[in-house]
XYZ file of C-alpha atoms in Angstrom:
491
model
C -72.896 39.921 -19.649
C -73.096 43.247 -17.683
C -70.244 45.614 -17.900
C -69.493 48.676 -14.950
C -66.783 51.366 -16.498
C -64.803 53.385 -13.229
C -63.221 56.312 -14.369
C -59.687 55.889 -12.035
C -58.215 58.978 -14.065
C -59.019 60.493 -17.146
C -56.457 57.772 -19.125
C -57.025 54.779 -16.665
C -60.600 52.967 -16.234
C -61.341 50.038 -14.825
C -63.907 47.160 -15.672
C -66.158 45.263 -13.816
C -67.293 42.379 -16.311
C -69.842 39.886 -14.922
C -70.858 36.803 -16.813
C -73.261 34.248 -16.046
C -72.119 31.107 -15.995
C -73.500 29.539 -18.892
C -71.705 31.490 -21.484
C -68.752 29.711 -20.252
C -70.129 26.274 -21.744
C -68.137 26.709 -25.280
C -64.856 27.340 -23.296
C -65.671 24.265 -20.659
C -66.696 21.718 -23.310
C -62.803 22.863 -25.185
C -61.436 22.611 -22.318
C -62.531 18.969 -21.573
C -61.695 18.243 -25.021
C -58.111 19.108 -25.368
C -57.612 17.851 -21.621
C -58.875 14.587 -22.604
C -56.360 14.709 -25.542
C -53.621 15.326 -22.813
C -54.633 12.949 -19.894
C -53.682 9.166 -19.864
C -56.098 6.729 -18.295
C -56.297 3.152 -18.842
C -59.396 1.792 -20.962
C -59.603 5.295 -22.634
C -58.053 6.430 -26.060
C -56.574 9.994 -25.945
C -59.060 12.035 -26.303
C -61.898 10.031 -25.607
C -61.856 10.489 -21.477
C -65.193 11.530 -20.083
C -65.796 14.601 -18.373
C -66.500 12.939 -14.957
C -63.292 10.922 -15.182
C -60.989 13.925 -15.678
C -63.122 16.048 -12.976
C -61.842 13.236 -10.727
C -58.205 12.604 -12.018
C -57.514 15.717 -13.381
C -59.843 18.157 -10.845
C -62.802 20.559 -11.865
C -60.926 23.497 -10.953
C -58.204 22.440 -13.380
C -60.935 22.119 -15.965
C -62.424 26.108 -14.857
C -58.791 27.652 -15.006
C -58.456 26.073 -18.630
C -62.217 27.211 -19.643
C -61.470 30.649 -18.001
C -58.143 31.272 -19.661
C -59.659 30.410 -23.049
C -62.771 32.822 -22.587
C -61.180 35.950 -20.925
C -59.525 37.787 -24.420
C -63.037 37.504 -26.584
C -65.461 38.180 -22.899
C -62.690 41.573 -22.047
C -62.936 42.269 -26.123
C -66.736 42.103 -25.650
C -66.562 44.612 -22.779
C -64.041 46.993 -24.466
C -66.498 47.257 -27.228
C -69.859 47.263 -25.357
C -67.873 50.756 -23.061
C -66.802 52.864 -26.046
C -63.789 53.634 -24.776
C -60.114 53.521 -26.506
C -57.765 51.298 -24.735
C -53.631 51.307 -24.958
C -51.550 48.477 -24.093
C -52.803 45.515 -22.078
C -54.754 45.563 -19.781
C -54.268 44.062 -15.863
C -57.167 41.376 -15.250
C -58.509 39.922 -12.214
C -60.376 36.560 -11.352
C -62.534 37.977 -8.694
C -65.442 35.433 -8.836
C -65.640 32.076 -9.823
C -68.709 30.108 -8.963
C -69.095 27.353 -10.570
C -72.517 26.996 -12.245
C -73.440 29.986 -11.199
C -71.687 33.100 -12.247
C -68.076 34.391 -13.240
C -67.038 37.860 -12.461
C -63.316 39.921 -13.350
C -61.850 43.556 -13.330
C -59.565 44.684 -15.841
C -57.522 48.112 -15.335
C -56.055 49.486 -18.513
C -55.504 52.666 -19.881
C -57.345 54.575 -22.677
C -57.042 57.366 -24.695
C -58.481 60.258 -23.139
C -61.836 61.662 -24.486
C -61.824 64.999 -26.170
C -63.002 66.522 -29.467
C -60.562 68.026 -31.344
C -61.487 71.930 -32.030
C -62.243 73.859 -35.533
C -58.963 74.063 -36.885
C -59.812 76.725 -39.796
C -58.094 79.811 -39.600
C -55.083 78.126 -38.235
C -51.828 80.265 -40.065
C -48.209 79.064 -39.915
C -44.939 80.383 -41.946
C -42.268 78.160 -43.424
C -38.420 78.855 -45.032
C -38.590 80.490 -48.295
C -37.552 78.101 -50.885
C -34.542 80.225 -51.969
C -31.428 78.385 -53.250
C -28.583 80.183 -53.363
C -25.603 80.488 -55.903
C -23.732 79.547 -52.727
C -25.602 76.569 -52.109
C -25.338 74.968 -55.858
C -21.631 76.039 -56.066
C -21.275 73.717 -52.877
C -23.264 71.197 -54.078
C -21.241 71.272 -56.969
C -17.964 71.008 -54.681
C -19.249 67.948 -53.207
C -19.651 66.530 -56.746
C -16.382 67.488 -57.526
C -14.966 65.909 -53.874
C -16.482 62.079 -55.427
C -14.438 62.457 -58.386
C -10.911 63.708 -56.654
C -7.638 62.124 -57.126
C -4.966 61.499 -55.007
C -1.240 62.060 -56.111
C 1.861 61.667 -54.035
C 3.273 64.280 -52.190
C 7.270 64.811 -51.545
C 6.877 67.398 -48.805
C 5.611 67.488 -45.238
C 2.198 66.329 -43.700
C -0.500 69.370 -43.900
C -3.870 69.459 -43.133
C -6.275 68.092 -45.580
C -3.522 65.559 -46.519
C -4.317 62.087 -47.380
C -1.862 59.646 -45.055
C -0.938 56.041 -44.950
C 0.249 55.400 -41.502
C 1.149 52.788 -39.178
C -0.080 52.752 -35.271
C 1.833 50.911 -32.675
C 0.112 51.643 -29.313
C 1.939 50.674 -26.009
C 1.149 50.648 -21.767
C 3.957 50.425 -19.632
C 6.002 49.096 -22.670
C 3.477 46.821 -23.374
C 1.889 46.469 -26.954
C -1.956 46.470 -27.201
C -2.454 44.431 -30.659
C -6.070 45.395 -30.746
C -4.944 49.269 -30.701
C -2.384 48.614 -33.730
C -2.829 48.813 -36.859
C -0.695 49.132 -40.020
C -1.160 50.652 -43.673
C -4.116 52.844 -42.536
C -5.185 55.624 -44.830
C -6.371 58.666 -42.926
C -7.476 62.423 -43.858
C -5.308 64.676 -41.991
C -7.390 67.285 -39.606
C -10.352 65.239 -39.819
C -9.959 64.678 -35.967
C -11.704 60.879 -36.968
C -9.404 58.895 -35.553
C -7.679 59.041 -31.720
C -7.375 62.562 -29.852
C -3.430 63.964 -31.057
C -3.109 61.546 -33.931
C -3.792 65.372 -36.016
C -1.359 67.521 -34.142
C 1.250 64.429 -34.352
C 0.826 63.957 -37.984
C 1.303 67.824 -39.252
C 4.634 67.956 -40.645
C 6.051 64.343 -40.619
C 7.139 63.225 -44.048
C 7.522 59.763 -45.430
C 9.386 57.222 -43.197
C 9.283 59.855 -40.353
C 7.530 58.769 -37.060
C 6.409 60.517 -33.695
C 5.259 59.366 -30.061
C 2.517 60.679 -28.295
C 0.219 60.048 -25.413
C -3.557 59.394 -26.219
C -6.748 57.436 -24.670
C -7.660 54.461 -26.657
C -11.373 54.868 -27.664
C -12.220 51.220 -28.843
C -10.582 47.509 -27.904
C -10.228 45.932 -24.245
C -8.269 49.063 -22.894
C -10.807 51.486 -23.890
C -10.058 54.813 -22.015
C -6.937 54.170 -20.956
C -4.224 56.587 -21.770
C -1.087 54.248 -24.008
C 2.198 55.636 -25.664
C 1.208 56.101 -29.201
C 3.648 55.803 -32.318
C 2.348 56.690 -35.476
C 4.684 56.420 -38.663
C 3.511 58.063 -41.988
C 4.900 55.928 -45.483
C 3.057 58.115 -47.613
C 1.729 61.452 -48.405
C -0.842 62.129 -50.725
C -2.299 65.142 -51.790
C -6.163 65.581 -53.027
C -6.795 67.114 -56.535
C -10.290 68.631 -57.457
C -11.210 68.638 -60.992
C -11.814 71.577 -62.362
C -15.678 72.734 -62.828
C -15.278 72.936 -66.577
C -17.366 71.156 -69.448
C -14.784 68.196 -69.030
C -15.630 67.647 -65.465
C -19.025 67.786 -66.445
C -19.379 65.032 -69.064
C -17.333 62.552 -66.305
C -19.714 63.428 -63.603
C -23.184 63.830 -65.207
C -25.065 63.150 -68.754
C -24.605 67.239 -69.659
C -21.975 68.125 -71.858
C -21.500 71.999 -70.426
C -20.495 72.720 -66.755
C -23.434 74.805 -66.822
C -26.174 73.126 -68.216
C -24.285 70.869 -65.152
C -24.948 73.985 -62.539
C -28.510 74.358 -64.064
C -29.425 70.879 -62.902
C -28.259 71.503 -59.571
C -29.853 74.327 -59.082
C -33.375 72.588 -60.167
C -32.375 69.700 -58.097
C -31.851 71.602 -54.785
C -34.849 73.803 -55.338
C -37.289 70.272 -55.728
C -35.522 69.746 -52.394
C -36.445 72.787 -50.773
C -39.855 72.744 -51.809
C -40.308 69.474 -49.900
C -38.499 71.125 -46.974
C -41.326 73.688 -47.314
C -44.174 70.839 -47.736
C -42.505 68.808 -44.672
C -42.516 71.917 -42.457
C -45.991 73.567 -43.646
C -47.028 69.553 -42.683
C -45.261 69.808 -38.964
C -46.180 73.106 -37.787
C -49.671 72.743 -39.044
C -50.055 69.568 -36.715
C -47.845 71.857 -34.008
C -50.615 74.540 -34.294
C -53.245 72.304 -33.621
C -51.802 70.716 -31.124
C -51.732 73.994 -29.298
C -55.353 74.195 -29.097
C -55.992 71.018 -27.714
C -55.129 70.345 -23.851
C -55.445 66.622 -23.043
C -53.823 64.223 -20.047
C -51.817 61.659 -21.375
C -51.432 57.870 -20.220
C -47.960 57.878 -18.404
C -47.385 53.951 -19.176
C -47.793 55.026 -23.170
C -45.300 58.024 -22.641
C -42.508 55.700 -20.918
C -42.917 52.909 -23.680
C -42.226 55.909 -26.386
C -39.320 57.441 -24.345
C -37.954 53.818 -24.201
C -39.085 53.043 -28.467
C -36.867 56.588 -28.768
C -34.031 55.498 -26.299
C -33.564 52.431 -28.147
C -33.638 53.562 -31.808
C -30.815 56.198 -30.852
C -29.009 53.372 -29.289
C -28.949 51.234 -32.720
C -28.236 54.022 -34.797
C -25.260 55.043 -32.783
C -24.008 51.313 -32.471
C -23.911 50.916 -36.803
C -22.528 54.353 -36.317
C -19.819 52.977 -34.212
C -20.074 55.779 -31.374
C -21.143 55.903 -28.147
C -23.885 57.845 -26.315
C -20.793 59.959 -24.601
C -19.553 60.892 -27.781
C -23.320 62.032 -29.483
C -24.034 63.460 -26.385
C -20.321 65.925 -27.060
C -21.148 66.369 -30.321
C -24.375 68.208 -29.389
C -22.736 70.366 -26.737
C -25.355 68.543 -24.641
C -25.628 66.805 -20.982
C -27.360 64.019 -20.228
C -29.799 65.422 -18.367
C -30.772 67.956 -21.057
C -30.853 65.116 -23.790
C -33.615 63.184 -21.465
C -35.370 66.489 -21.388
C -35.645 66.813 -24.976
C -36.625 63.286 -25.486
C -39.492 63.071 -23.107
C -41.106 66.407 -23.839
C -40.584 64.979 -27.857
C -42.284 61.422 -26.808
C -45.240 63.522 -25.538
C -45.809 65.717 -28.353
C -45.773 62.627 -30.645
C -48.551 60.988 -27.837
C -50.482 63.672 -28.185
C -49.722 64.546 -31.707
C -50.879 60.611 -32.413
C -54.337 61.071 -30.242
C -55.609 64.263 -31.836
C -54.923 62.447 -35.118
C -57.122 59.502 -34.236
C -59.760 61.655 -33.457
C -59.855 63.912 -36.021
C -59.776 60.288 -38.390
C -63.234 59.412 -36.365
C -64.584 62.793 -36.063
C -64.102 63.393 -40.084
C -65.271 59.672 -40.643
C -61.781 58.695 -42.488
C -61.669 55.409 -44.541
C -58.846 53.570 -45.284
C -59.039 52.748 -49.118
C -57.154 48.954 -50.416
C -55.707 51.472 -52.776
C -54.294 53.469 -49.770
C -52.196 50.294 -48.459
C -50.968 48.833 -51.653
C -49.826 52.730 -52.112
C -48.126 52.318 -48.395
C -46.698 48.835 -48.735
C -44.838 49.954 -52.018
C -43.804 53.317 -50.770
C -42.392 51.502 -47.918
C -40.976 48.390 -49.659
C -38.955 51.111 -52.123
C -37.802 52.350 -49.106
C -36.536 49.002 -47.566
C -35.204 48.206 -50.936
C -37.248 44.829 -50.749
C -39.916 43.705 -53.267
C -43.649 44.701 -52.019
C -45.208 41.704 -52.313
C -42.599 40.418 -49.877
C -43.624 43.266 -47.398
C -46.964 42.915 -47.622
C -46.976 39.300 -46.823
C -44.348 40.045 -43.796
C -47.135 42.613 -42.334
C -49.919 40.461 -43.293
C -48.200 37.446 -41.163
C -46.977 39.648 -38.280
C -50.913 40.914 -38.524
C -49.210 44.572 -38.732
C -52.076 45.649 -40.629
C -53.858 47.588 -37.879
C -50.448 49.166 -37.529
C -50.438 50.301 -41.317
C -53.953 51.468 -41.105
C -53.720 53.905 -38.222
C -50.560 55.697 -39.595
C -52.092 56.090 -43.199
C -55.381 57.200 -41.308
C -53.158 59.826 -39.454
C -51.459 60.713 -42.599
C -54.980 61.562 -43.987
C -56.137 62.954 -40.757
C -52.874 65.468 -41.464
C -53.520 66.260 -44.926
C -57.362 67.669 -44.100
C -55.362 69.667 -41.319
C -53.351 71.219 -43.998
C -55.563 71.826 -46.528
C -57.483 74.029 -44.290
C -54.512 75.830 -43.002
C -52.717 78.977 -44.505
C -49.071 78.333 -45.312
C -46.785 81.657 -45.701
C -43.148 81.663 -46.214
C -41.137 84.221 -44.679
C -41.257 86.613 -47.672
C -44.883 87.068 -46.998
C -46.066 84.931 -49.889
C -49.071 81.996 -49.567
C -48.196 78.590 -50.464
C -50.816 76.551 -52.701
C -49.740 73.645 -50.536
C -51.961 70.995 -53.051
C -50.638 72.976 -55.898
C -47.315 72.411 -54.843
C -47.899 68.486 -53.843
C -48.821 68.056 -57.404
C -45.804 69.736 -58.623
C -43.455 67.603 -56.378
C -45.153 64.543 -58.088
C -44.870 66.038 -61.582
C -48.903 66.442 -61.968
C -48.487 69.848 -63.239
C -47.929 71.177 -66.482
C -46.163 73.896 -64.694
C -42.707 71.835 -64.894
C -40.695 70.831 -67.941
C -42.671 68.788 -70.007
C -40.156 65.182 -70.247
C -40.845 62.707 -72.627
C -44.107 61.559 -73.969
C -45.762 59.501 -71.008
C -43.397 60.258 -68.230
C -46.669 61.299 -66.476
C -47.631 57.630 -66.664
C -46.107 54.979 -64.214
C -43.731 52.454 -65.274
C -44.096 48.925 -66.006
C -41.945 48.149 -62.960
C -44.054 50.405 -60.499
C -47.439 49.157 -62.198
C -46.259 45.667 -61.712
C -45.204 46.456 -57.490
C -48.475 48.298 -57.010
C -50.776 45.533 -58.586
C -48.438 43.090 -56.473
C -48.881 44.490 -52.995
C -52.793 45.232 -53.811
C -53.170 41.616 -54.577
C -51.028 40.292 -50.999
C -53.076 42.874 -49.212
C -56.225 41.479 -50.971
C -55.491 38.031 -49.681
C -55.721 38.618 -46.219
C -58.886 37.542 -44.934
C -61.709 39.763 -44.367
C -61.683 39.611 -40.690
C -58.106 40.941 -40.469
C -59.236 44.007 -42.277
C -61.920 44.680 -40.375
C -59.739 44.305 -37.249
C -57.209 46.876 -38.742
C -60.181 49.146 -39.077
C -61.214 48.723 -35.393
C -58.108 49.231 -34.432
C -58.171 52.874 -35.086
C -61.441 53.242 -33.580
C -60.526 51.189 -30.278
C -57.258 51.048 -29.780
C -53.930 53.683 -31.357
């Protein structure tokens, strides 16, 4: 088989793969064999049709197409592998010779990941938030807890803002009612501005049994955005009572018994939070400082398919948020225009941000360890709230695996990044990034010491891990060696 790479652009090639004809003999005798199983002539049993019979019934060329069909994934695989080169996506084949007994030719355009070294990234400096928490912060954290554990009493008094509400909706056009705008007994926060524009401003001081017409656009139902004659009527008022922060409140809401061992638990709580703020930003604007040394094209077709991936994900989160892209697009203060802006220059940086990674994983000879992808599948599985064993046997079926082992290759790729980079916060001071890792994982003796073994897993953790090590153990051995060329040829 001889292989000819053109260079169309610096992300596009295309192949020139010719193969003589006798390496098609494999794919003609198949072919001929699961013809024969298809074909009905008399004398024969299924599957027992000569060659020479179906060549006259059925037609040679039938007989090429099938042989051709079945030989062009491993013959284009062959070529991919014999160029060096990185391909995305699928590629676009051609038939352009087909001689029978003689020779078989085809071209396949497809695009690649450009080729590039990434540059010495020592020396690279970057500054993060301080991790500072604030006597602001924990008393509002605190608030928050106290919000979960408010009661409601009634009110014999006027609507007021922050009021609780039962209400009943009756919306009308021209005198009509719209039963799918209607509602009755609904409980709403006053001032929240959750529910239909002027429901707030109509609500303020009505008591119970009181009522009040307004005009409004409907935002859900068949009438959507049409403007009805809204009636609200309030049958209750309710007022919301905090608890006060005292040791009482503190015993119903946590395991302390003083509102300030309470506040004390906050406060460590919130700073274990910043701290992974910190390690999540040193982590981004390492890779963004990188990123800024290295000037590569990117494949168009690969920057679309992540604009769309994006597109779409916002589009499911906003449809189990019950909002549309009109109303997200308000809430930002942004236009439409501006929000595709955003999103394509963000699909590009994650393009790019995904290539340098790969390269840096081949350039730094990065392995992915069994250990590594049990680690993954039960990090992820926790995530899903599903067990790991049934993950890893979902990716293992859905042969996801090459998937798994190019993001916790770039993960790795990222870490080496970091570990060579200096972190500063604002204040001026370096960050121990690996010192603080261990700390966020409780692998330092720099932390309260908790119980004897606390630094040991559980029986429940031990028991997922060994689970999704043995699923990811059971997949066969050419699987995992196609994951592992899948970082090398393909992203």
């Amino acid at each position: 088989m001889k292989t000819d790479v053109e260079e169309l652009t610096p992300t596009r090639v295309k192949l020139t793969v010719e193969v003589p004809f006798d390496e098609l003999k494999p794919n003609l005798d198949k072919a001929y064999k699961e013809i024969s199983q298809q074909v009905r002539i008399k004398g024969f049993r299924p599957g027992k049709v000569p060659a020479p019979l179906i060549d006259k019934y059925v037609g040679r060329g039938a007989v090429l197409q099938e042989a051709v069909n079945d030989a062009l994934p491993e013959l284009y695989g062959r070529a991919v592998e014999e160029s060096e080169i990185f391909v995305l996506g699928q590629p676009e084949v051609e038939v352009t010779e087909l001689d029978d007994g003689t020779q078989f030719a085809f071209t396949a355009e497809v695009d690649i990941r450009p080729k590039f070294e990434v540059p010495d990234y020592d020396g690279l400096e970057v500054v993060v938030d301080d991790a500072e928490v604030t006597d602001e912060q924990v008393e509002e954290t605190l608030g928050n807890l106290r919000e979960r554990f408010a009661s409601l009493t009634n009110a014999e008094r006027a609507a007021e803002e922050g009021d609780f509400v039962t209400i009943d909706l009756v919306a009308k056009i021209d005198g009509a009612e719209i039963e799918d705008a209607s509602t009755s007994g609904y409980s709403y926060e006053v001032g929240s501005k959750s529910a239909i524009e002027g429901l707030d401003e109509a609500l303020v001081g009505l008591s119970a049994d009181e009522d009040k017409t307004f005009t409004g656009t409907l935002v859900g139902g068949e009438r959507a955005g049409e403007e009805a004659e809204i009636t609200v009527t309030v049958q209750s008022v309710k007022v919301k009572n905090l608890p006060d922060p005292d040791d009482e409140f503190a015993q119903l809401a946590s395991e302390f018994d003083t509102i300030d061992e309470l506040r004390d638990d906050v406060r460590t709580r919130l700073g274990r939070q910043v701290k992974m703020q910190q390690l999540s930003e040193a982590r981004d604007k390492a890779l963004e400082a990188l990123l800024e040394k290295v000037e590569i094209p990117l494949p168009e077709k690969v920057v679309e398919e992540e604009i769309g991936r994006r597109n779409q994900q916002l589009e499911q989160q906003l449809q189990m948020a019950g909002m549309t892209k009109e109303d997200y697009l308000s809430g930002e203060e942004k236009t439409e225009e501006e929000f595709d802006a955003e999103v394509a220059d963000a699909a590009r940086l994650a393009v790019k941000g995904g290539f340098v990674l790969d390269q840096l994983a081949v350039q730094e000879e990065l392995n992915v360890e069994n250990e590594e992808l049990s680690e993954y599948v039960v990090t992820q599985a926790m995530q899903m709230g599903v067990q790991p064993q049934q993950l890893a046997e979902y990716l293992t079926q859905n042969n996801q695996l090459p998937a798994i082992v190019s993001e916790v290759l770039r993960n790795k790729a990222l870490n080496l990044v970091v570990e060579h980079v200096t972190v500063k916060d604002e204040s001026g001071n370096e960050l121990d990034v690996d010192a603080l890792q261990r700390e966020l994982n409780g692998e330092t003796g720099e932390t309260v010491q908790a119980e004897e073994g606390a630094g040991e897993p559980s029986a429940e953790q031990a028991e997922q891990a060994e689970a999704a090590e043995d699923a990811a153990e059971e997949a066969p051995a050419a699987e995992a060696k196609d994951a592992k060329d899948a970082q090398d040829k393909d992203s």
